Structures are given as C-alpha cells and as structure tokens.
Amino acid sequence: MSLVFAHDVFRTGDARVALGGAGGSVALFTIAISSFRSAGFRNLRQPRKLGLHHDPTHGAGISIPTGRTAVFTTVVAMLGLTAYGGTAAFAWHIGLGETILPFGRDNREGALFVSLCAAVLGTIAVLIACVRFDTTLYIYRGGVRRHVCRRIFLKKQVLDTFVPWGSITRIGAGDLGVRGGTTAHPVIDLHTAEPLPSDSRTRHDSEHRLAVMAHQLVVEPNTLFALLEKLAEDPACRERLVESDAIDLLCPPPLRERFRAARAKKAIR
C-alpha cells in the first residue's frame, strides 16, 4: 500500500513527498525480511560465501565468514524511516501536513517529533555503518581457527586464535545472554584443555573456553555445531576437509526438518 501511495504521489503530487513514501516502503520491506528471518525462514540453502581456504601453516580447510544481512537490513530500515520522517516534517512545514503524517498527528508537535526521530535514526544508522565486527571461522584438519576483526571508525583490532582438535575437551551450546524479543543468539563453546592466550580472547571467552558466535556467521548454527562435534569425535572425518567438495559438509537440512526438530525439542522440554 505504501508503494502504491508513493507511486500515486509521484505522478500527481510533489516528488519530494513521494520520496518519504518510498522510504517508508523500503523500511517496511526490510523489517518484514528481518521478521521472517527471526521466525526461522533463513539458511534455506548452502550459503554462497562459504569457501575453501588454504593456510600456509594449517593447510586446506573451510572458511566461514560473517553474515552481513542483519546489519544491512537494520541500516536500510533506519535510513528508510529517516527519509520518511524527514519528508513528513518537511511536508508539514510547506503546508502538506495531511499528506504523509498520520491522521491526528499532522500538527506542529507531530512534525517536530517525527523530525527528531528521523535525526536520531539517521545518526544511529551512520554509526552502525561505521562499526564492523567481522568474525571468520576456519576449520582445518588440524584444528579450528577463529579470526575476529573489529573496526570502530579508524581503530582496528585483530584477534586470531587457533585451537587444535586434540586440545578440545568438549563442544557445547553457549548462551550469549542477549536476546532480541524471544530469539536467543546461538553460541558454540569450544572447551579446551590448555588455556587460551589472554591477548586473543574476546569478552565472551574464558581461560578454557572459546566462544564462536554462530549467529553472526553465514552458516546454519545447528549444522555447524553438528559438524564440529563430529570432527572432534572422529579424526577420520577430518580428512574430508581437504577435498574439493568439503563445503558440502555445511549444507543445511531442509527447512521442514529443522522445524520438526525444533518442535520435538520444545515438546521434550
């Protein structure tokens, strides 16, 4: 409906007001995408960003980078709402208050409020775009390597940690402790026999635990968890990591199977 409104205003009215309608449409569309992803409709197929990687020290393996969809949709939604709010305030000041402001809010207070909201959302969107937390997980025949790169404006910090398979005592499901709505952020904990170097730990690690932020990676978290468990328990399976089709190990099961497993787990609880 907002797209139809923006199209009609563009044809018959002020093109600047149409920009606000278009911004609102983009915001609603990206929010809808995020809602479907939060409901479980994601990782429908093997991610294209998965790739084979060869390290001079550790040899061949699988590279799993950070997914940027959540950050991208958040920034786009905020910019769309910024365009809508800024245009709504502008339209009211030029005498078109009833065009884009909600009914009953087409007054001075409503225009001021929506302009302030637009300014705040625009500022937050710029800040999010300037801050990046990239995590890449490498799985080799000899162990697991986590490479974390943090960029906050001009400041950059790199944390690189390698854990041999022989040092991993247990692989468990962790809890980040931060939730958006009712959605928990899955974390995979690699418990180690040897202490991790203090200069390569993140704030989610401990002396004998390496936290893998599975929700940030492009791969389906349960599939990654199952693969890490299998590789840790069966050394013979690690030979598969040097083959040309190694990334097929991270191909997620069909969506209905994942929903069925989630319902079964909920019923057990």
mmCIF file of C-alpha atoms in Angstrom:
data_model
loop_
_atom_site.group_PDB
_atom_site.id
_atom_site.type_symbol
_atom_site.label_atom_id
_atom_site.label_comp_id
_atom_site.label_asym_id
_atom_site.label_seq_id
_atom_site.Cartn_x
_atom_site.Cartn_y
_atom_site.Cartn_z
ATOM 1 C CA MET A 1 0.000 0.000 0.000
ATOM 2 C CA SER A 2 2.848 2.385 0.782
ATOM 3 C CA LEU A 3 4.417 1.655 -2.601
ATOM 4 C CA VAL A 4 1.118 2.468 -4.347
ATOM 5 C CA PHE A 5 0.873 5.671 -2.310
ATOM 6 C CA ALA A 6 4.418 6.696 -3.255
ATOM 7 C CA HIS A 7 3.733 5.967 -6.930
ATOM 8 C CA ASP A 8 0.475 7.950 -6.970
ATOM 9 C CA VAL A 9 2.036 10.943 -5.190
ATOM 10 C CA PHE A 10 4.969 10.893 -7.583
ATOM 11 C CA ARG A 11 2.631 11.017 -10.587
ATOM 12 C CA THR A 12 0.146 13.561 -9.300
ATOM 13 C CA GLY A 13 1.843 15.395 -6.446
ATOM 14 C CA ASP A 14 5.157 16.503 -5.032
ATOM 15 C CA ALA A 15 8.087 14.219 -5.870
ATOM 16 C CA ARG A 16 9.728 15.144 -2.559
ATOM 17 C CA VAL A 17 6.730 13.756 -0.679
ATOM 18 C CA ALA A 18 6.941 10.615 -2.818
ATOM 19 C CA LEU A 19 10.484 10.174 -1.525
ATOM 20 C CA GLY A 20 9.119 9.853 2.006
ATOM 21 C CA GLY A 21 6.574 7.261 0.904
ATOM 22 C CA ALA A 22 9.288 5.312 -0.864
ATOM 23 C CA GLY A 23 11.485 5.453 2.251
ATOM 24 C CA GLY A 24 8.647 4.103 4.370
ATOM 25 C CA SER A 25 8.078 1.312 1.852
ATOM 26 C CA VAL A 26 11.730 0.279 1.934
ATOM 27 C CA ALA A 27 11.704 0.322 5.746
ATOM 28 C CA LEU A 28 8.584 -1.866 5.932
ATOM 29 C CA PHE A 29 10.012 -4.286 3.382
ATOM 30 C CA THR A 30 13.310 -4.749 5.216
ATOM 31 C CA ILE A 31 11.518 -5.095 8.579
ATOM 32 C CA ALA A 32 9.363 -7.821 7.025
ATOM 33 C CA ILE A 33 12.503 -9.637 5.832
ATOM 34 C CA SER A 34 14.001 -9.438 9.317
ATOM 35 C CA SER A 35 10.775 -10.766 10.829
ATOM 36 C CA PHE A 36 10.756 -13.791 8.518
ATOM 37 C CA ARG A 37 14.407 -14.474 9.354
ATOM 38 C CA SER A 38 13.691 -14.261 13.082
ATOM 39 C CA ALA A 39 10.821 -16.711 12.607
ATOM 40 C CA GLY A 40 13.274 -19.285 11.207
ATOM 41 C CA PHE A 41 12.967 -18.739 7.449
ATOM 42 C CA ARG A 42 16.693 -18.425 6.759
ATOM 43 C CA ASN A 43 19.590 -20.568 5.630
ATOM 44 C CA LEU A 44 17.299 -22.149 3.057
ATOM 45 C CA ARG A 45 20.292 -23.340 1.066
ATOM 46 C CA GLN A 46 24.033 -23.534 1.339
ATOM 47 C CA PRO A 47 25.456 -20.008 1.672
ATOM 48 C CA ARG A 48 27.409 -18.811 -1.335
ATOM 49 C CA LYS A 49 30.000 -17.098 0.865
ATOM 50 C CA LEU A 50 31.273 -20.419 2.181
ATOM 51 C CA GLY A 51 34.585 -21.244 0.569
ATOM 52 C CA LEU A 52 37.685 -23.362 0.614
ATOM 53 C CA HIS A 53 40.738 -21.864 2.255
ATOM 54 C CA HIS A 54 44.413 -22.804 2.236
ATOM 55 C CA ASP A 55 46.683 -21.633 5.011
ATOM 56 C CA PRO A 56 50.489 -21.984 4.732
ATOM 57 C CA THR A 57 50.614 -23.305 8.287
ATOM 58 C CA HIS A 58 47.412 -25.284 8.753
ATOM 59 C CA GLY A 59 46.762 -26.451 5.188
ATOM 60 C CA ALA A 60 43.413 -26.760 3.435
ATOM 61 C CA GLY A 61 40.112 -26.132 5.164
ATOM 62 C CA ILE A 62 36.729 -24.401 5.131
ATOM 63 C CA SER A 63 36.221 -20.659 5.519
ATOM 64 C CA ILE A 64 33.006 -19.404 7.169
ATOM 65 C CA PRO A 65 32.696 -15.586 7.119
ATOM 66 C CA THR A 66 30.356 -13.238 8.937
ATOM 67 C CA GLY A 67 26.886 -12.715 7.538
ATOM 68 C CA ARG A 68 26.020 -9.088 6.845
ATOM 69 C CA THR A 69 22.277 -9.480 6.188
ATOM 70 C CA ALA A 70 21.121 -8.446 9.683
ATOM 71 C CA VAL A 71 23.297 -5.311 9.762
ATOM 72 C CA PHE A 72 22.363 -4.400 6.181
ATOM 73 C CA THR A 73 18.610 -4.704 6.767
ATOM 74 C CA THR A 74 18.872 -2.715 10.009
ATOM 75 C CA VAL A 75 20.735 0.153 8.351
ATOM 76 C CA VAL A 76 18.416 0.186 5.327
ATOM 77 C CA ALA A 77 15.305 0.178 7.528
ATOM 78 C CA MET A 78 16.648 3.064 9.608
ATOM 79 C CA LEU A 79 17.566 5.083 6.531
ATOM 80 C CA GLY A 80 14.122 4.420 5.064
ATOM 81 C CA LEU A 81 12.452 5.629 8.258
ATOM 82 C CA THR A 82 14.785 8.639 8.263
ATOM 83 C CA ALA A 83 13.659 9.542 4.749
ATOM 84 C CA TYR A 84 10.029 9.103 5.750
ATOM 85 C CA GLY A 85 10.323 11.184 8.931
ATOM 86 C CA GLY A 86 12.339 13.951 7.326
ATOM 87 C CA THR A 87 9.958 14.198 4.393
ATOM 88 C CA ALA A 88 6.901 14.150 6.671
ATOM 89 C CA ALA A 89 8.251 17.069 8.703
ATOM 90 C CA PHE A 90 9.161 18.955 5.531
ATOM 91 C CA ALA A 91 5.728 18.340 4.016
ATOM 92 C CA TRP A 92 4.015 19.747 7.083
ATOM 93 C CA HIS A 93 6.156 22.913 7.007
ATOM 94 C CA ILE A 94 5.219 23.604 3.382
ATOM 95 C CA GLY A 95 1.519 23.097 4.082
ATOM 96 C CA LEU A 96 1.028 19.430 3.161
ATOM 97 C CA GLY A 97 0.615 18.126 6.699
ATOM 98 C CA GLU A 98 -2.202 15.721 5.897
ATOM 99 C CA THR A 99 -0.284 14.114 3.040
ATOM 100 C CA ILE A 100 2.170 11.893 4.893
ATOM 101 C CA LEU A 101 1.803 12.455 8.642
ATOM 102 C CA PRO A 102 -0.638 10.114 10.401
ATOM 103 C CA PHE A 103 -4.163 11.477 10.928
ATOM 104 C CA GLY A 104 -4.313 13.419 14.174
ATOM 105 C CA ARG A 105 -0.566 13.963 14.172
ATOM 106 C CA ASP A 106 -0.476 16.486 11.335
ATOM 107 C CA ASN A 107 0.365 19.367 13.631
ATOM 108 C CA ARG A 108 3.407 21.218 14.851
ATOM 109 C CA GLU A 109 4.089 18.767 17.698
ATOM 110 C CA GLY A 110 3.763 15.770 15.376
ATOM 111 C CA ALA A 111 6.101 17.308 12.804
ATOM 112 C CA LEU A 112 8.689 18.148 15.467
ATOM 113 C CA PHE A 113 8.503 14.661 16.972
ATOM 114 C CA VAL A 114 8.908 12.860 13.658
ATOM 115 C CA SER A 115 11.800 15.123 12.645
ATOM 116 C CA LEU A 116 13.628 14.343 15.909
ATOM 117 C CA CYS A 117 13.039 10.614 15.405
ATOM 118 C CA ALA A 118 14.378 10.876 11.856
ATOM 119 C CA ALA A 119 17.527 12.644 13.067
ATOM 120 C CA VAL A 120 18.152 10.023 15.768
ATOM 121 C CA LEU A 121 17.578 7.080 13.416
ATOM 122 C CA GLY A 122 19.809 8.606 10.748
ATOM 123 C CA THR A 123 22.611 9.137 13.267
ATOM 124 C CA ILE A 124 22.335 5.571 14.575
ATOM 125 C CA ALA A 125 22.374 4.185 11.022
ATOM 126 C CA VAL A 126 25.593 6.056 10.245
ATOM 127 C CA LEU A 127 27.194 4.828 13.482
ATOM 128 C CA ILE A 128 26.241 1.219 12.746
ATOM 129 C CA ALA A 129 27.677 1.528 9.238
ATOM 130 C CA CYS A 130 30.973 2.826 10.661
ATOM 131 C CA VAL A 131 31.343 -0.010 13.182
ATOM 132 C CA ARG A 132 32.118 -3.518 11.951
ATOM 133 C CA PHE A 133 32.674 -6.751 13.852
ATOM 134 C CA ASP A 134 33.771 -9.420 11.400
ATOM 135 C CA THR A 135 34.365 -12.993 12.518
ATOM 136 C CA THR A 136 35.707 -15.687 10.220
ATOM 137 C CA LEU A 137 35.839 -19.301 11.352
ATOM 138 C CA TYR A 138 38.325 -21.625 9.672
ATOM 139 C CA ILE A 139 38.022 -25.387 10.075
ATOM 140 C CA TYR A 140 41.203 -27.321 9.259
ATOM 141 C CA ARG A 141 42.239 -30.906 9.535
ATOM 142 C CA GLY A 142 44.435 -29.907 12.474
ATOM 143 C CA GLY A 143 42.002 -27.696 14.370
ATOM 144 C CA VAL A 144 39.716 -24.661 14.464
ATOM 145 C CA ARG A 145 40.813 -21.076 13.951
ATOM 146 C CA ARG A 146 38.731 -18.018 14.829
ATOM 147 C CA HIS A 147 39.730 -14.695 13.285
ATOM 148 C CA VAL A 148 37.997 -11.618 14.724
ATOM 149 C CA CYS A 149 38.457 -8.152 13.223
ATOM 150 C CA ARG A 150 36.897 -5.143 14.923
ATOM 151 C CA ARG A 151 36.717 -1.796 13.175
ATOM 152 C CA ILE A 152 35.380 1.169 15.117
ATOM 153 C CA PHE A 153 35.799 4.220 12.907
ATOM 154 C CA LEU A 154 39.573 4.392 12.367
ATOM 155 C CA LYS A 155 40.501 1.975 15.164
ATOM 156 C CA LYS A 156 41.159 -1.653 14.207
ATOM 157 C CA GLN A 157 41.728 -4.678 16.437
ATOM 158 C CA VAL A 158 42.511 -8.225 15.262
ATOM 159 C CA LEU A 159 42.162 -11.307 17.493
ATOM 160 C CA ASP A 160 43.389 -14.573 15.971
ATOM 161 C CA THR A 161 43.027 -17.843 17.890
ATOM 162 C CA PHE A 162 43.809 -21.410 16.824
ATOM 163 C CA VAL A 163 42.680 -24.445 18.837
ATOM 164 C CA PRO A 164 43.958 -27.936 17.861
ATOM 165 C CA TRP A 165 41.441 -30.768 17.856
ATOM 166 C CA GLY A 166 43.435 -32.558 20.495
ATOM 167 C CA SER A 167 43.014 -29.640 22.883
ATOM 168 C CA ILE A 168 39.204 -29.559 22.591
ATOM 169 C CA THR A 169 37.655 -31.461 25.504
ATOM 170 C CA ARG A 170 34.016 -30.676 24.823
ATOM 171 C CA ILE A 171 31.802 -28.750 22.411
ATOM 172 C CA GLY A 172 28.693 -27.258 23.946
ATOM 173 C CA ALA A 173 25.887 -24.849 23.214
ATOM 174 C CA GLY A 174 26.500 -21.494 24.855
ATOM 175 C CA ASP A 175 24.299 -18.553 25.709
ATOM 176 C CA LEU A 176 25.251 -15.033 24.716
ATOM 177 C CA GLY A 177 22.970 -13.596 27.368
ATOM 178 C CA VAL A 178 21.462 -11.034 24.978
ATOM 179 C CA ARG A 179 18.111 -11.611 23.340
ATOM 180 C CA GLY A 180 16.069 -9.675 20.804
ATOM 181 C CA GLY A 181 12.426 -10.329 21.608
ATOM 182 C CA THR A 182 12.144 -14.099 22.129
ATOM 183 C CA THR A 183 15.044 -15.052 19.844
ATOM 184 C CA ALA A 184 18.204 -16.310 21.535
ATOM 185 C CA HIS A 185 21.576 -15.783 19.885
ATOM 186 C CA PRO A 186 23.206 -19.219 19.417
ATOM 187 C CA VAL A 187 26.801 -19.574 20.552
ATOM 188 C CA ILE A 188 29.077 -22.603 20.206
ATOM 189 C CA ASP A 189 31.537 -23.056 23.075
ATOM 190 C CA LEU A 190 34.787 -24.911 22.441
ATOM 191 C CA HIS A 191 36.091 -26.052 25.819
ATOM 192 C CA THR A 192 39.847 -26.540 25.791
ATOM 193 C CA ALA A 193 42.316 -28.400 27.992
ATOM 194 C CA GLU A 194 45.011 -25.777 27.533
ATOM 195 C CA PRO A 195 44.409 -22.121 28.461
ATOM 196 C CA LEU A 196 43.767 -19.671 25.658
ATOM 197 C CA PRO A 197 46.206 -16.759 25.234
ATOM 198 C CA SER A 198 44.829 -13.741 27.045
ATOM 199 C CA ASP A 199 45.656 -11.376 24.166
ATOM 200 C CA SER A 200 43.487 -13.338 21.718
ATOM 201 C CA ARG A 201 40.326 -13.640 23.800
ATOM 202 C CA THR A 202 37.117 -11.705 23.320
ATOM 203 C CA ARG A 203 34.922 -10.638 26.217
ATOM 204 C CA HIS A 204 32.794 -13.770 25.639
ATOM 205 C CA ASP A 205 35.748 -16.145 26.055
ATOM 206 C CA SER A 206 37.274 -17.515 29.222
ATOM 207 C CA GLU A 207 40.584 -19.153 30.046
ATOM 208 C CA HIS A 208 39.446 -22.576 28.820
ATOM 209 C CA ARG A 209 36.537 -21.673 26.550
ATOM 210 C CA LEU A 210 36.478 -20.244 23.031
ATOM 211 C CA ALA A 211 33.106 -18.738 22.109
ATOM 212 C CA VAL A 212 32.065 -18.982 18.461
ATOM 213 C CA MET A 213 29.263 -16.511 17.690
ATOM 214 C CA ALA A 214 27.321 -18.844 15.432
ATOM 215 C CA HIS A 215 24.522 -16.314 14.914
ATOM 216 C CA GLN A 216 26.972 -13.956 13.202
ATOM 217 C CA LEU A 217 28.215 -16.494 10.654
ATOM 218 C CA VAL A 218 26.610 -17.239 7.296
ATOM 219 C CA VAL A 219 26.180 -20.935 8.092
ATOM 220 C CA GLU A 220 23.173 -22.532 9.789
ATOM 221 C CA PRO A 221 24.171 -22.785 13.506
ATOM 222 C CA ASN A 222 22.922 -26.320 14.204
ATOM 223 C CA THR A 223 24.659 -27.652 11.102
ATOM 224 C CA LEU A 224 27.934 -26.066 12.201
ATOM 225 C CA PHE A 225 27.524 -27.433 15.730
ATOM 226 C CA ALA A 226 26.918 -30.972 14.436
ATOM 227 C CA LEU A 227 29.937 -30.793 12.117
ATOM 228 C CA LEU A 228 32.282 -29.565 14.852
ATOM 229 C CA GLU A 229 31.092 -32.322 17.175
ATOM 230 C CA LYS A 230 31.625 -34.945 14.505
ATOM 231 C CA LEU A 231 35.107 -33.717 13.636
ATOM 232 C CA ALA A 232 36.123 -33.535 17.283
ATOM 233 C CA GLU A 233 34.965 -37.090 17.990
ATOM 234 C CA ASP A 234 36.077 -38.824 14.779
ATOM 235 C CA PRO A 235 39.572 -37.951 13.455
ATOM 236 C CA ALA A 236 38.910 -39.933 10.259
ATOM 237 C CA CYS A 237 36.220 -37.441 9.226
ATOM 238 C CA ARG A 238 38.746 -34.612 9.206
ATOM 239 C CA GLU A 239 40.275 -35.955 6.009
ATOM 240 C CA ARG A 240 37.148 -34.762 4.236
ATOM 241 C CA LEU A 241 38.180 -31.152 4.901
ATOM 242 C CA VAL A 242 40.931 -31.278 2.255
ATOM 243 C CA GLU A 243 38.604 -32.465 -0.527
ATOM 244 C CA SER A 244 37.205 -30.167 -3.201
ATOM 245 C CA ASP A 245 33.599 -30.626 -2.010
ATOM 246 C CA ALA A 246 34.344 -30.008 1.675
ATOM 247 C CA ILE A 247 31.836 -27.158 1.909
ATOM 248 C CA ASP A 248 29.032 -29.672 1.306
ATOM 249 C CA LEU A 249 29.566 -30.713 4.916
ATOM 250 C CA LEU A 250 27.826 -27.467 5.913
ATOM 251 C CA CYS A 251 24.785 -27.868 3.683
ATOM 252 C CA PRO A 252 21.765 -27.319 5.999
ATOM 253 C CA PRO A 253 18.905 -29.835 6.173
ATOM 254 C CA PRO A 254 15.544 -28.891 4.633
ATOM 255 C CA LEU A 255 13.607 -26.215 6.474
ATOM 256 C CA ARG A 256 10.718 -28.509 7.428
ATOM 257 C CA GLU A 257 13.143 -30.960 9.043
ATOM 258 C CA ARG A 258 14.596 -28.133 11.127
ATOM 259 C CA PHE A 259 11.121 -27.003 12.202
ATOM 260 C CA ARG A 260 10.226 -30.611 13.090
ATOM 261 C CA ALA A 261 13.367 -30.954 15.204
ATOM 262 C CA ALA A 262 12.638 -27.639 16.949
ATOM 263 C CA ARG A 263 9.084 -28.758 17.792
ATOM 264 C CA ALA A 264 10.378 -32.085 19.130
ATOM 265 C CA LYS A 265 12.955 -30.303 21.303
ATOM 266 C CA LYS A 266 10.281 -27.963 22.646
ATOM 267 C CA ALA A 267 7.990 -30.894 23.428
ATOM 268 C CA ILE A 268 10.754 -32.624 25.408
ATOM 269 C CA ARG A 269 11.276 -29.503 27.489
#
